[in-house]
Every structure is written in structure tokens, then in C-alpha cells.
XYZ file of C-alpha atoms in Angstrom:
565
model
C 0.000 0.000 0.000
C 1.295 3.465 -0.892
C 1.874 5.327 2.394
C 2.596 8.639 0.670
C 5.806 10.239 -0.444
C 8.484 10.760 2.228
C 9.851 14.275 2.269
C 13.613 14.960 2.088
C 15.264 16.405 5.186
C 17.395 19.588 5.122
C 21.137 19.070 5.571
C 22.377 22.639 5.189
C 23.206 25.045 2.331
C 19.679 24.547 1.034
C 20.386 20.886 0.194
C 17.819 18.273 1.235
C 18.898 14.795 2.345
C 17.262 12.055 0.289
C 17.026 9.011 2.578
C 16.452 5.761 0.609
C 15.404 3.940 3.776
C 12.153 5.916 3.801
C 11.099 4.572 0.402
C 9.704 1.220 -0.644
C 11.621 0.819 -3.893
C 9.577 -2.261 -4.805
C 6.604 0.061 -5.132
C 6.579 1.670 -8.595
C 5.098 4.913 -7.339
C 7.573 5.327 -4.486
C 10.460 4.264 -6.729
C 9.470 6.982 -9.185
C 9.188 9.521 -6.357
C 12.614 8.471 -5.055
C 14.128 8.850 -8.510
C 12.528 12.269 -8.831
C 14.078 13.412 -5.558
C 17.454 11.982 -6.589
C 17.240 13.903 -9.852
C 16.217 17.116 -8.114
C 19.609 18.702 -8.627
C 18.622 22.357 -8.505
C 20.990 23.012 -5.589
C 23.658 20.703 -7.018
C 23.473 22.508 -10.370
C 24.039 25.851 -8.663
C 27.035 24.449 -6.792
C 28.467 22.811 -9.930
C 27.980 26.035 -11.885
C 30.162 27.847 -9.372
C 32.937 25.291 -9.814
C 32.740 25.598 -13.591
C 33.357 29.322 -13.091
C 36.315 28.509 -10.856
C 37.687 26.486 -13.776
C 37.698 29.556 -15.998
C 39.056 31.802 -13.255
C 42.043 29.453 -13.110
C 42.476 29.277 -16.896
C 42.317 33.049 -17.408
C 44.634 33.668 -14.474
C 47.204 31.196 -15.745
C 47.170 32.647 -19.276
C 47.684 36.129 -17.868
C 50.663 35.052 -15.779
C 52.143 32.909 -18.560
C 51.895 35.704 -21.104
C 53.534 38.240 -18.808
C 56.116 36.415 -16.753
C 57.601 33.267 -18.201
C 58.107 30.813 -21.026
C 57.577 27.116 -20.496
C 60.769 25.111 -19.817
C 61.586 22.016 -21.921
C 59.409 19.904 -19.608
C 56.873 22.700 -19.459
C 54.281 20.845 -21.488
C 54.290 17.883 -19.115
C 54.215 20.192 -16.108
C 51.343 22.169 -17.612
C 49.314 19.071 -18.455
C 49.915 17.605 -15.004
C 48.764 20.846 -13.429
C 45.732 20.982 -15.701
C 44.495 17.511 -14.802
C 45.239 18.117 -11.131
C 43.230 21.341 -11.329
C 40.080 19.830 -12.834
C 40.207 16.829 -10.491
C 40.559 19.161 -7.512
C 37.509 21.083 -8.712
C 35.585 17.828 -9.087
C 36.200 16.497 -5.584
C 36.624 19.675 -3.539
C 33.789 20.057 -0.993
C 31.659 17.511 -2.841
C 30.732 14.911 -0.218
C 26.924 15.052 -0.153
C 25.298 12.625 2.306
C 22.398 10.378 1.409
C 21.177 9.093 -1.936
C 22.491 12.114 -3.860
C 26.134 11.370 -3.101
C 26.753 9.954 -6.586
C 24.453 12.483 -8.219
C 26.455 15.354 -6.758
C 29.708 13.951 -8.126
C 28.110 13.268 -11.510
C 26.494 16.684 -11.873
C 29.691 18.558 -11.081
C 31.695 16.371 -13.479
C 29.135 17.148 -16.182
C 29.464 20.877 -15.611
C 33.255 20.678 -15.686
C 33.106 18.694 -18.931
C 30.883 21.258 -20.628
C 32.906 24.167 -19.218
C 35.970 22.930 -21.116
C 34.305 23.038 -24.546
C 35.114 26.750 -25.162
C 38.743 26.001 -24.285
C 38.834 23.327 -27.001
C 37.909 25.918 -29.618
C 40.251 28.552 -28.198
C 43.151 26.116 -28.522
C 42.110 24.848 -31.963
C 41.348 28.037 -33.878
C 44.036 29.381 -36.168
C 43.238 32.916 -35.027
C 42.626 32.525 -31.312
C 42.802 34.765 -28.270
C 45.162 32.486 -26.323
C 47.630 32.634 -29.204
C 47.417 36.421 -29.277
C 47.949 36.633 -25.513
C 50.876 34.211 -25.316
C 52.484 34.759 -28.720
C 52.131 31.056 -29.549
C 50.814 29.985 -32.940
C 47.953 27.550 -33.190
C 50.069 24.514 -34.085
C 52.044 25.059 -30.866
C 48.784 25.031 -28.942
C 47.562 21.902 -30.700
C 48.957 19.484 -28.137
C 47.134 21.433 -25.420
C 43.991 21.260 -27.559
C 44.239 17.471 -27.734
C 44.908 17.050 -24.029
C 42.182 19.443 -22.917
C 39.853 17.319 -25.044
C 41.048 14.309 -23.069
C 40.363 16.271 -19.891
C 36.832 16.848 -21.168
C 36.524 13.131 -21.869
C 37.741 12.328 -18.347
C 35.034 14.492 -16.815
C 32.451 12.961 -19.164
C 33.504 9.461 -18.060
C 33.126 10.492 -14.412
C 29.765 12.099 -15.174
C 28.397 8.952 -16.829
C 29.939 6.634 -14.261
C 28.755 8.484 -11.166
C 25.231 9.042 -12.454
C 24.814 5.377 -13.335
C 26.394 4.307 -10.032
C 23.696 6.213 -8.153
C 20.882 4.650 -10.162
C 22.321 1.149 -10.028
C 22.814 1.330 -6.267
C 19.061 1.454 -5.801
C 18.042 -0.613 -8.813
C 16.299 2.226 -10.630
C 18.564 2.506 -13.671
C 15.998 0.996 -16.055
C 13.351 3.362 -14.698
C 15.588 6.368 -15.384
C 16.407 5.229 -18.917
C 12.745 4.602 -19.735
C 11.391 7.883 -18.371
C 14.126 10.449 -19.111
C 15.677 11.600 -22.404
C 18.956 12.644 -20.768
C 20.627 9.197 -20.664
C 20.247 8.315 -24.383
C 21.169 11.811 -25.610
C 24.062 11.841 -23.163
C 25.410 8.544 -24.455
C 25.200 9.916 -27.996
C 27.259 12.957 -27.006
C 29.659 10.721 -25.073
C 30.187 8.430 -28.082
C 30.996 11.409 -30.323
C 33.378 12.871 -27.731
C 35.081 9.501 -27.401
C 35.586 9.304 -31.175
C 36.910 12.871 -31.265
C 39.634 11.761 -28.869
C 40.368 8.380 -30.433
C 40.601 9.845 -33.940
C 43.333 12.270 -32.834
C 45.679 9.401 -32.007
C 48.627 9.213 -34.389
C 47.487 6.211 -36.518
C 44.188 7.932 -37.324
C 45.699 11.396 -37.877
C 48.300 9.894 -40.160
C 45.709 8.195 -42.342
C 45.297 11.377 -44.348
C 45.197 15.096 -43.620
C 42.080 15.930 -45.653
C 40.100 12.972 -44.282
C 41.118 13.757 -40.714
C 40.028 17.400 -40.930
C 36.702 16.530 -42.594
C 35.657 13.840 -40.125
C 36.947 15.823 -37.141
C 34.819 18.865 -37.971
C 31.787 16.730 -38.815
C 32.068 14.833 -35.526
C 32.495 18.036 -33.528
C 29.354 19.571 -35.053
C 27.475 16.380 -34.160
C 28.844 16.564 -30.617
C 27.636 20.156 -30.196
C 24.127 19.197 -31.347
C 24.053 16.116 -29.119
C 25.215 17.996 -26.036
C 22.578 20.698 -26.574
C 19.898 17.984 -26.706
C 21.335 16.338 -23.599
C 21.500 19.334 -21.270
C 18.498 19.207 -18.904
C 16.012 22.003 -18.332
C 17.411 22.412 -14.812
C 20.815 23.341 -16.223
C 20.067 25.751 -19.044
C 22.963 27.924 -17.874
C 25.359 25.263 -19.143
C 24.346 26.124 -22.695
C 26.394 29.289 -22.279
C 29.453 27.047 -22.578
C 28.112 25.788 -25.904
C 27.100 29.121 -27.415
C 30.524 30.578 -26.589
C 32.490 28.015 -28.663
C 30.015 28.418 -31.513
C 30.754 32.150 -31.475
C 34.495 31.535 -31.235
C 34.385 29.154 -34.183
C 32.417 31.625 -36.306
C 34.883 34.388 -35.360
C 37.824 32.213 -36.394
C 36.162 31.344 -39.702
C 35.349 35.009 -40.347
C 38.938 36.122 -39.761
C 40.327 33.240 -41.814
C 37.930 33.975 -44.670
C 38.911 37.655 -44.687
C 42.636 36.825 -44.685
C 42.123 34.116 -47.265
C 40.279 36.542 -49.525
C 43.015 39.168 -49.210
C 45.919 36.768 -49.663
C 44.349 35.277 -52.767
C 42.836 38.401 -54.323
C 45.739 38.369 -56.768
C 46.061 35.403 -59.112
C 48.931 33.129 -58.072
C 50.626 30.503 -60.189
C 52.317 27.420 -58.815
C 55.222 25.592 -60.413
C 55.591 21.971 -59.354
C 58.866 20.212 -60.147
C 59.742 16.571 -59.350
C 63.020 15.975 -57.532
C 64.827 12.920 -56.252
C 63.169 10.864 -53.512
C 59.528 11.109 -54.683
C 59.477 14.723 -53.590
C 57.872 17.676 -55.344
C 59.418 21.132 -55.182
C 56.729 23.794 -55.324
C 57.164 27.473 -56.106
C 54.200 29.843 -55.657
C 54.517 33.157 -57.505
C 52.445 36.325 -57.292
C 51.239 35.959 -53.711
C 50.193 38.929 -51.601
C 51.887 37.208 -48.664
C 55.049 39.261 -48.235
C 55.884 38.784 -44.584
C 56.598 35.584 -42.717
C 59.206 34.340 -40.294
C 61.553 31.350 -40.331
C 59.689 28.107 -39.830
C 56.311 29.471 -40.898
C 53.916 27.303 -42.842
C 50.756 27.677 -44.895
C 47.829 25.549 -45.932
C 48.398 25.143 -49.663
C 45.507 24.463 -52.016
C 45.849 23.763 -55.742
C 42.335 23.097 -57.110
C 43.722 21.292 -60.152
C 44.757 18.445 -57.849
C 41.668 18.433 -55.651
C 38.899 20.983 -55.102
C 38.508 21.888 -51.452
C 41.721 20.122 -50.473
C 44.558 21.887 -48.711
C 47.817 20.617 -47.333
C 50.164 22.065 -44.678
C 53.565 22.985 -46.070
C 56.566 24.655 -44.447
C 57.893 27.702 -46.311
C 61.518 26.962 -47.143
C 62.161 30.414 -48.613
C 62.270 33.831 -46.966
C 60.649 37.079 -48.116
C 64.064 38.217 -49.436
C 64.928 35.021 -51.342
C 63.516 33.507 -54.556
C 62.215 36.918 -55.705
C 59.654 36.809 -52.897
C 58.137 33.515 -54.067
C 57.075 30.843 -51.604
C 58.977 27.563 -51.952
C 57.955 24.215 -50.463
C 58.878 20.542 -50.550
C 56.163 17.890 -50.335
C 56.754 14.159 -50.094
C 54.382 12.038 -52.211
C 52.215 10.279 -49.630
C 48.477 10.845 -50.026
C 46.264 11.515 -53.035
C 47.025 15.243 -53.147
C 50.812 14.956 -52.940
C 50.896 11.925 -55.251
C 48.940 13.857 -57.885
C 51.413 16.710 -57.515
C 54.378 14.455 -58.186
C 52.723 12.567 -61.042
C 51.641 15.736 -62.830
C 55.009 17.432 -62.331
C 56.853 14.416 -63.713
C 54.845 14.531 -66.926
C 55.485 18.156 -67.908
C 58.212 20.709 -68.616
C 58.305 24.148 -67.067
C 60.652 26.955 -66.083
C 61.737 26.861 -62.457
C 62.632 30.065 -60.614
C 65.844 29.617 -58.609
C 66.790 31.316 -55.371
C 68.542 34.084 -57.246
C 65.496 34.763 -59.374
C 67.003 33.263 -62.523
C 64.104 32.213 -64.750
C 66.295 30.568 -67.360
C 66.747 27.338 -65.419
C 64.753 24.654 -67.235
C 63.285 21.691 -65.414
C 60.430 19.253 -65.680
C 57.325 20.697 -64.074
C 53.822 22.113 -64.427
C 52.062 25.331 -63.425
C 48.581 25.799 -61.947
C 46.673 28.324 -59.878
C 47.151 28.113 -56.106
C 45.482 29.410 -52.956
C 47.270 30.186 -49.691
C 45.867 30.089 -46.157
C 48.385 31.552 -43.754
C 51.194 31.966 -42.947
C 51.083 30.444 -39.487
C 53.675 29.446 -36.903
C 57.389 30.073 -36.927
C 60.330 29.776 -34.576
C 59.960 31.341 -31.143
C 63.635 32.018 -30.459
C 65.900 34.320 -32.458
C 68.829 32.168 -33.561
C 70.833 35.254 -34.516
C 71.224 35.980 -30.802
C 73.318 32.864 -30.086
C 77.080 32.511 -30.259
C 76.818 29.127 -31.996
C 73.896 27.585 -33.869
C 73.394 23.923 -34.730
C 70.753 23.155 -37.361
C 69.828 19.484 -37.726
C 67.585 18.177 -40.505
C 66.385 14.754 -41.543
C 65.381 14.429 -45.204
C 62.738 17.070 -46.092
C 63.013 18.497 -42.602
C 65.520 20.705 -44.423
C 62.595 22.966 -45.394
C 62.275 24.172 -41.816
C 66.024 24.393 -41.218
C 66.663 26.164 -44.531
C 64.287 28.987 -43.647
C 66.352 29.680 -40.514
C 69.599 29.477 -42.492
C 68.409 31.886 -45.192
C 67.090 34.318 -42.587
C 70.424 34.346 -40.742
C 72.348 34.806 -43.987
C 70.170 37.721 -45.070
C 70.480 39.471 -41.722
C 74.236 38.829 -41.517
C 74.709 40.564 -44.866
C 72.975 43.680 -43.514
C 74.206 43.969 -39.930
C 76.653 42.587 -37.402
C 75.185 39.606 -35.549
C 76.268 37.988 -32.259
C 76.410 34.720 -34.199
C 79.978 33.445 -34.525
C 79.558 29.888 -35.815
C 76.884 27.855 -37.609
C 76.826 24.086 -38.139
C 74.312 22.394 -40.428
C 73.838 18.625 -40.168
C 71.631 17.054 -42.830
C 70.784 13.344 -42.988
C 69.537 12.135 -46.381
C 68.797 8.784 -47.933
C 70.883 9.349 -51.068
C 73.562 11.911 -51.813
C 71.615 13.218 -54.812
C 68.933 14.493 -52.442
C 71.369 17.104 -51.191
C 70.755 18.935 -54.490
C 67.224 19.842 -53.393
C 68.465 23.208 -52.121
C 72.117 23.200 -53.170
C 72.064 26.705 -54.655
C 70.246 28.167 -51.656
C 72.644 26.585 -49.171
C 75.757 27.647 -51.079
C 74.480 31.211 -51.343
C 73.646 31.356 -47.643
C 77.051 29.986 -46.635
C 78.786 32.524 -48.867
C 76.897 35.364 -47.149
C 77.640 34.019 -43.676
C 81.341 33.566 -44.369
C 81.545 37.034 -45.914
C 80.138 38.373 -42.639
C 82.903 36.618 -40.689
C 80.709 33.757 -39.454
C 82.177 30.267 -39.565
C 79.746 27.983 -41.418
C 80.035 24.228 -41.931
C 77.755 21.697 -43.595
C 77.919 17.971 -42.978
C 75.705 15.695 -45.067
C 75.154 12.181 -43.744
C 74.087 9.678 -46.401
C 72.308 6.919 -44.526
C 71.479 4.547 -47.395
C 68.333 2.552 -48.120
C 68.597 0.344 -45.045
C 68.111 3.288 -42.740
C 64.659 4.300 -44.002
C 62.465 2.372 -41.628
C 61.026 5.021 -39.412
C 57.382 4.423 -38.662
C 56.849 7.981 -37.543
C 54.482 9.674 -39.936
C 55.028 13.063 -41.411
C 53.004 15.326 -43.571
C 54.070 18.060 -45.891
C 54.286 20.426 -42.962
C 57.844 19.461 -42.335
C 58.882 16.349 -44.103
C 58.398 12.879 -45.463
C 58.946 9.275 -44.450
C 61.367 9.660 -41.615
C 64.877 8.354 -41.721
C 64.971 5.720 -39.055
C 68.297 6.099 -37.387
C 67.553 4.136 -34.231
C 71.033 4.833 -32.901
C 72.026 8.360 -33.822
C 75.051 7.786 -31.673
C 76.986 5.569 -34.077
C 80.212 6.811 -35.531
C 80.388 7.265 -39.307
C 81.394 4.242 -41.317
C 84.019 6.153 -43.328
C 85.921 9.434 -43.460
C 84.280 12.631 -44.636
C 84.654 13.575 -48.303
C 83.986 16.750 -50.242
C 80.496 16.816 -51.685
C 80.120 16.665 -55.455
C 76.710 18.352 -55.194
C 77.410 21.218 -52.750
C 80.867 22.771 -52.791
C 80.729 23.917 -49.158
C 79.693 20.509 -47.800
C 81.429 17.376 -46.604
C 79.712 14.017 -47.023
C 79.827 11.135 -44.563
C 78.371 7.698 -45.139
C 76.494 6.705 -42.022
C 74.481 8.211 -39.250
C 75.168 11.527 -37.514
C 76.661 10.845 -34.080
C 74.588 13.358 -32.146
C 76.152 12.319 -28.822
C 79.445 13.616 -30.163
C 78.286 16.567 -32.267
C 76.196 18.408 -29.667
C 78.659 18.220 -26.716
C 81.584 19.240 -28.937
C 79.797 22.360 -30.138
C 78.621 23.176 -26.616
C 82.184 23.016 -25.276
C 83.612 25.093 -28.132
C 80.907 27.760 -27.942
C 82.000 31.008 -26.319
C 78.394 31.808 -25.478
C 75.065 30.037 -25.561
C 74.384 27.298 -28.112
C 71.107 27.328 -30.041
C 69.877 24.049 -31.545
C 67.021 23.532 -34.004
C 66.036 20.102 -35.293
C 63.404 18.984 -37.762
C 63.173 15.365 -38.750
C 61.766 11.964 -37.863
C 61.120 10.894 -34.315
C 64.421 9.023 -33.905
C 66.491 12.043 -34.876
C 64.499 14.495 -32.762
C 64.654 12.198 -29.733
C 68.415 11.728 -30.077
C 69.004 15.478 -30.260
C 66.612 16.168 -27.394
C 68.253 13.585 -25.118
C 71.778 14.721 -25.969
C 70.903 18.358 -25.318
C 69.351 17.413 -21.965
C 72.629 15.777 -20.884
C 74.826 18.579 -22.251
C 72.791 21.328 -20.562
C 74.263 20.288 -17.225
C 77.564 21.927 -18.241
C 76.488 24.585 -20.737
C 73.258 26.536 -21.410
C 71.602 25.303 -24.615
C 68.432 26.511 -26.306
C 66.547 23.747 -28.144
C 63.715 23.993 -30.653
C 62.234 20.734 -31.931
C 60.006 20.980 -34.986
C 58.211 17.683 -35.428
C 56.956 16.073 -38.598
C 53.179 16.273 -38.653
C 50.293 18.734 -38.414
């Protein structure tokens, strides 16, 4: 017999204690009343809303301090991520021990708020024209790792939200009742599934499947997630939708700015020359662009409609505004449909290639088509002209990033006195012929550096076919199939010889012994040593580890530019 509905008892702060012992859960009516009181989260929503605000107080405060006071140390990313996860977990469990049947509900509601509160941060860290980048001076690709990990933080809170809510229902055997009478669980699981895929699809094997496919499915999934989360949010928590409308506005702002810049950059017709070179690589020269200012290490999203309408590919700018008559020069390894079409088309035609000196009489196989440029973005953070000694390390087409630094230093050295006293360039290639990719540019840069009284040396390490086994993926942003040099510490297999391709270079057969190269330069440097590396994972790791050991005795600045996007 139904004895009426027991009333919850006050426990302070406006919260009412829901006592399951006062309900007969075998009675459908009382079970429904009990579930209704469990789901009465009006006070819990208010409390959780406050903690979602605390989340943003912390984020804004950290950005302000970071932008004004310091740069992250080499382990700064790990420290930052550890602090981030510690912060959101502290917000989840701080002062959140509600007695009675709403114990799990309280934990679940707050986790849900903290998950939704992070959605604007995902867009802020993903947009190419974002406020965090403007405040900190970091370009969007530098913020990308934080974008991925904040998404994982969102997923963590979503897992806790789902787990705690279901734990509360299962404890009293009313889970099926909740699922059959409320639309929140099914819509929530839909949003959770999309969020889970957003995170899984950013793992390296999925990202490396193809740039265009990744971007398309990622945007499509995110739009679906936004719709699903709007359907999921209950009527008692309409304030949470603020955290959904904000990222929508941020995304539209980013698209508006990008569209305006894209329209300006491409208002003048640009032509693109594509030329095949050794190693299944295409050398691309874009002429007539309005883009006249970019820094070393910058990249663009390059679109050539002839090879795919609506497709764009990230590509590092190997040239500088002063070189190649102001044209933009790139190298792209033939990997996916876009880059394979580039190479195939270039191999089938003849065209005139503009060299670094602007000579348009150099004839080479190639083809010309109209191009569109989105960017430039990124670039090096440190000024390598400020160091006493600079070591530039490149693996295969990682030379595009390194070359832009080299050309910039050479141009500046020809105009003014620089603190730079010595420059060493180490380039690992599969075959010696690949050193001709930028032979004229390198020789010209070395001539300018030496004329300015700067010692400049180039060592080319020819690794051979057996060394190309690196599984680390790369896109056209920085390079190609990595050179797998699992032990970059081995000594060369033979003595250095003068290069037949580049007059200022010496060639060594074997792998660059980074454990010897970096410490030697650090000891010989009269001031600080600056190191920049762009190449496959094995090379970058070897340089990073060697620098970490050498920094004990000598200050070293390290910039690692990874293959990828």
C-alpha cells in the first residue's frame, strides 16, 4: 500500500537529504518519487555552476601570468598538463561529499558541468586565429597538443559524469526506470560516443591516415557533438548552454577572420610551379602571392584546385621574403592523393623553375597551376641570430624548416653585425643526390655568412636505403617518411669527403653521431648554443636527449620541430 511520499530532510546550504530507507523501492510509485528526488539537482546545479566558473578563473589567471612572466621550460608541457588535470580533479572532488542518496548524483552533476565548461577552451586552442595565441604569442600549431589534451580532460570528466550518475541509479536498482522515463541518458550517451571518437581519432594512426580525411571527419564529428550535447543538457541546467554558445561564437569568429585573410591573400592570381626531384618529392614554387611577410619556420595551408577541389595541405615555407624573388617555396613528399597527384603531374610536364637568385632561365620538368594560400602560421619562437653558436639538424625534407632559418640568418648577416659566430648544419639524407634539393640556396647562404665573418660548416650524412624504416608519420608540414636512425650515436662508417653536389659541404656515409656533435659544439661555444632540429622521431629524440645531458655543463636553447600537423 502506498503510504505517501516521504519528504527529504534539510542538511544545510539549502540541500535536502534524500534518505532511501524511507522509500519502498519495490513500489513503482515510491520508486518513481525516489528517482525524482534523486534527480532534483537544482541546488547541485548551482554548486556545480560555481565550480565551472572557478575552472575559468584558473584558466584566465594562468594565461595572464604565462603571457607576462615566463616561457615554459623544456618539460613545461608535461608540467602544464599535469597541473591541468590536477586542477580539474581538484575542482571535481573539492567540498563535494553530499550525504544520502544524492552522493553519486552530486559527483556526476559537477563532473558534467566541468566537462561542458571545457568546450570553449577546445575551440580557443584549436582556432588558427585565437585569443590564447594572441595573448601568449604562440601559434595555433604550438597550442595543438594542449587542444588534444584538454579534449582528453573533457573526456575524463564525461567518463566520471556517466559513471557516477549510473552508479547512483544502479545502487538502488532504478537505472531501467531512469532510462525509460528520461531523455537525458540516451542523448548523453550519444554525445559521449561522439566525444570519445573525437579523442580516439586524434591518435597518431588515425591522424596519419590522411590530412584531408582527418580534418573533414573531425569537424563533422564536432558539429554532431555540439548538437548532441545541446539535446542532452536538462532544463534544470540551461545555464550550461552558455558554454556551448561561446564556442560556436568563437568558431564563427575564427572562420570570419580566416575567410577575410584568405580573400586578401588570394585576391591576386597566383601561379604554382611543381617540379619533381629525387626521392619522390615535389618542389613547389608559388609566384604572385600577396603574402610578403613571414618568419623562419612558418607554414601555410596550400591548395591547388587542379589536384583536388577543397583540399589543402600544410607545407613549411623553405624560402624567406628576401629570397627567390619573394616567391614561396615548399617541398612535399608524395604520400596521399594530393601529394601523389602533384608528383605525377610534375613528372609529366616541362616548365621553367625560378631559382633562389630569381634566374628564370633554369629549365626543369614541371607544371604550373593556380594556387590558394591560407596563412602563414607558426614560426620559430627564439631568435637564432642571438646565439654565439647555432646547430641546425635536418632529416630528409626536414631541411625545409632548417633552410628557412639558415636563409634568414644569412640575409640578416649581410645587412648587420650579428652575435652569431659559428653555424653548423647537419643534414641526414637517404641518397647523396637528395642534397641537391636546395644546393644553390645553401651555397648562397654559406657565402653570405662567411663574408660576414661567421664560420659555417655543412655535414651531409648519407644513410642509405637500409636506414629508411622510421614508422613515424610526417606530412608536408615538415617532411616525409622519416629516416629511421635508431642509434644516432653511431660513428660514421668512413671518413668525410667533399660533396660533389654542394661545394661547401662534406659528405659522410652513415648516421650523424649526435652524442658527439652536440657536446663538442657546446664546449667550443664562447656563449650560448642554439639548436634547431626537424626530422623523424628518432632524430628528434636523439638530439633532445643529448641536449638534456649537455645542458648540465652549458646553457643550450633547443627547438624541436616535429613532422606532422
